[in-house]
Amino acid sequence: MEVARRAAERGPAPERSRPAPAPSAGLRRAAALALAFLAFFAMSDFGLPLRPEFGAYAALLLLAWCGARPWRELWALPYTRLLAAFVAFLVLHAAYASTIEPRSSYSEQLTVAAKLVKLGVFSCVVGWWLSLMPKAPPRLLALMVLGLLVAVLGYMPWQELPRLFDGSLRPRFGLPENLSGLLAAVGGWLALCLLVGAWRLAPKNPHLRLGLLAAGLVLYGGAFMVLLFSQSRGAWLAFALAVPSMLLAFAAVRRRHSRLPWVPLVAAFATTVLLAVSAHEILAQRFAGVDRLLGSVEAVVGAAPERTPSADADARASDRADRTRGTASGTKAPAPRRFASEASGAAPEAELLDASTAPNKAASVRLRLYEHGLGLARERPWFGWGLDTLPRLVAPLDLGGERHAHLHNAYLDALVGIGAVGALLLAGLFLLLAGELVQAARARVITVGSFWALAGALGIVLIANLFDSLLWRFDYTRAPLELLFGCCIAYGLIRRRRRAGTDALSAAPRS
């Protein structure tokens, strides 16, 4: 009686707020088709009608029929709030950069900055839709690897296979060589993870297991073959470092009663050795003359002339004055000179290095670009020169008759382009994504295999971009990252819904 009396005094309990309606089944199917389009063409370039980001645009448009729920859930993520601050920074930075380089207008600076914005926004869009489809991420990753192999089959010069294996022909597969190497490294790792996962989760049917093993080996072997043919040493290094590290980490943290999937791992290792031995001439050619290159680097460092700060400052002041006069008179401004060694006519380090072989020449060019980029970063350390200004600062360099549009290092590109402030914001975004993935693994929202698959793919991307700039420049490099980053966001959203006690499809209308 006392309990009833107290309940009557308190009055009726307030109704719990019902979760917002989830998208209808038709919208989810349309979004799944859009994401499948994005995944299949994420690692290929078949022309304008089949650009992968068309799928991301379609998924973004479908959010307009979902009400305010997607935006409210995404805004609860720390990543999204930091992304909004980063977008505001890029808008203001474009105005700042247009005042530094008169030849680059505000709209041109914004156009290049929009590539980074699209990468972040589309990752959020993909992540929200994937949070409604928890079983979709592994299937989309498999579809992405399948799309890569379809592109390889379409672009493979089948009549030139002997030249491919001896290293005399470097195929493009519709993409730049370094980019195809990065995509093949990511695709090879994902194919290996799918191979192991299919072997462990398949029913105890020997025929089905052998069929899955054969299909997985085809995917892995095809991706590894593309990795070899790309002749990208940066992608090779990323794959060689990330794959053993991830496998050792997986073996160390696995449950004690679980057994390692030795059969698919041994089969993948045998495939790797067989293909590497078959293409041993490519490996020998790409690593030829490394000892002479290292000796030349030591000689260059020891014999390098000491920089004269006053001479550098005079050269830069003269260069700015020349560009100002050229802009005011309507004539083309002369190419910028950045260092006193260039102004004095001293031979650049790229020419002093042993460039008797193609690998040595590529390494020497990168060393010169890194030195040039560090000099530019020291001149404007906090806010940089502008993303659109960077190619104008790099293009005038004469590197053995070659012209480059970036510094062959994504992190140095970011430091020179948007300065230390923008680079720290960009690094913060990635750390927040990695944190979402780790927290989802601790909460057991994501399976162990999926966690290591995503962690290894992100590790390969980070290592490969030490030797090239492939993060945001092309839509066929952004599309795989949009899927990988989107998976991290999806698992973060699922974890938050489970903690709040709500279901992703709660209050969904019946179709």
mmCIF file of C-alpha atoms in Angstrom, residues 2 29 43 215 234 293 351:
data_model
loop_
_atom_site.group_PDB
_atom_site.id
_atom_site.type_symbol
_atom_site.label_atom_id
_atom_site.label_comp_id
_atom_site.label_asym_id
_atom_site.label_seq_id
_atom_site.Cartn_x
_atom_site.Cartn_y
_atom_site.Cartn_z
ATOM 1 C CA GLU A 2 2.821 2.372 0.839
ATOM 2 C CA ARG A 29 18.488 -1.550 -50.574
ATOM 3 C CA MET A 43 40.279 0.311 -57.213
ATOM 4 C CA ALA A 215 38.744 -18.702 -54.817
ATOM 5 C CA GLY A 234 57.134 1.796 -51.457
ATOM 6 C CA LEU A 293 73.183 4.558 -53.992
ATOM 7 C CA GLU A 351 72.746 14.813 -60.251
#
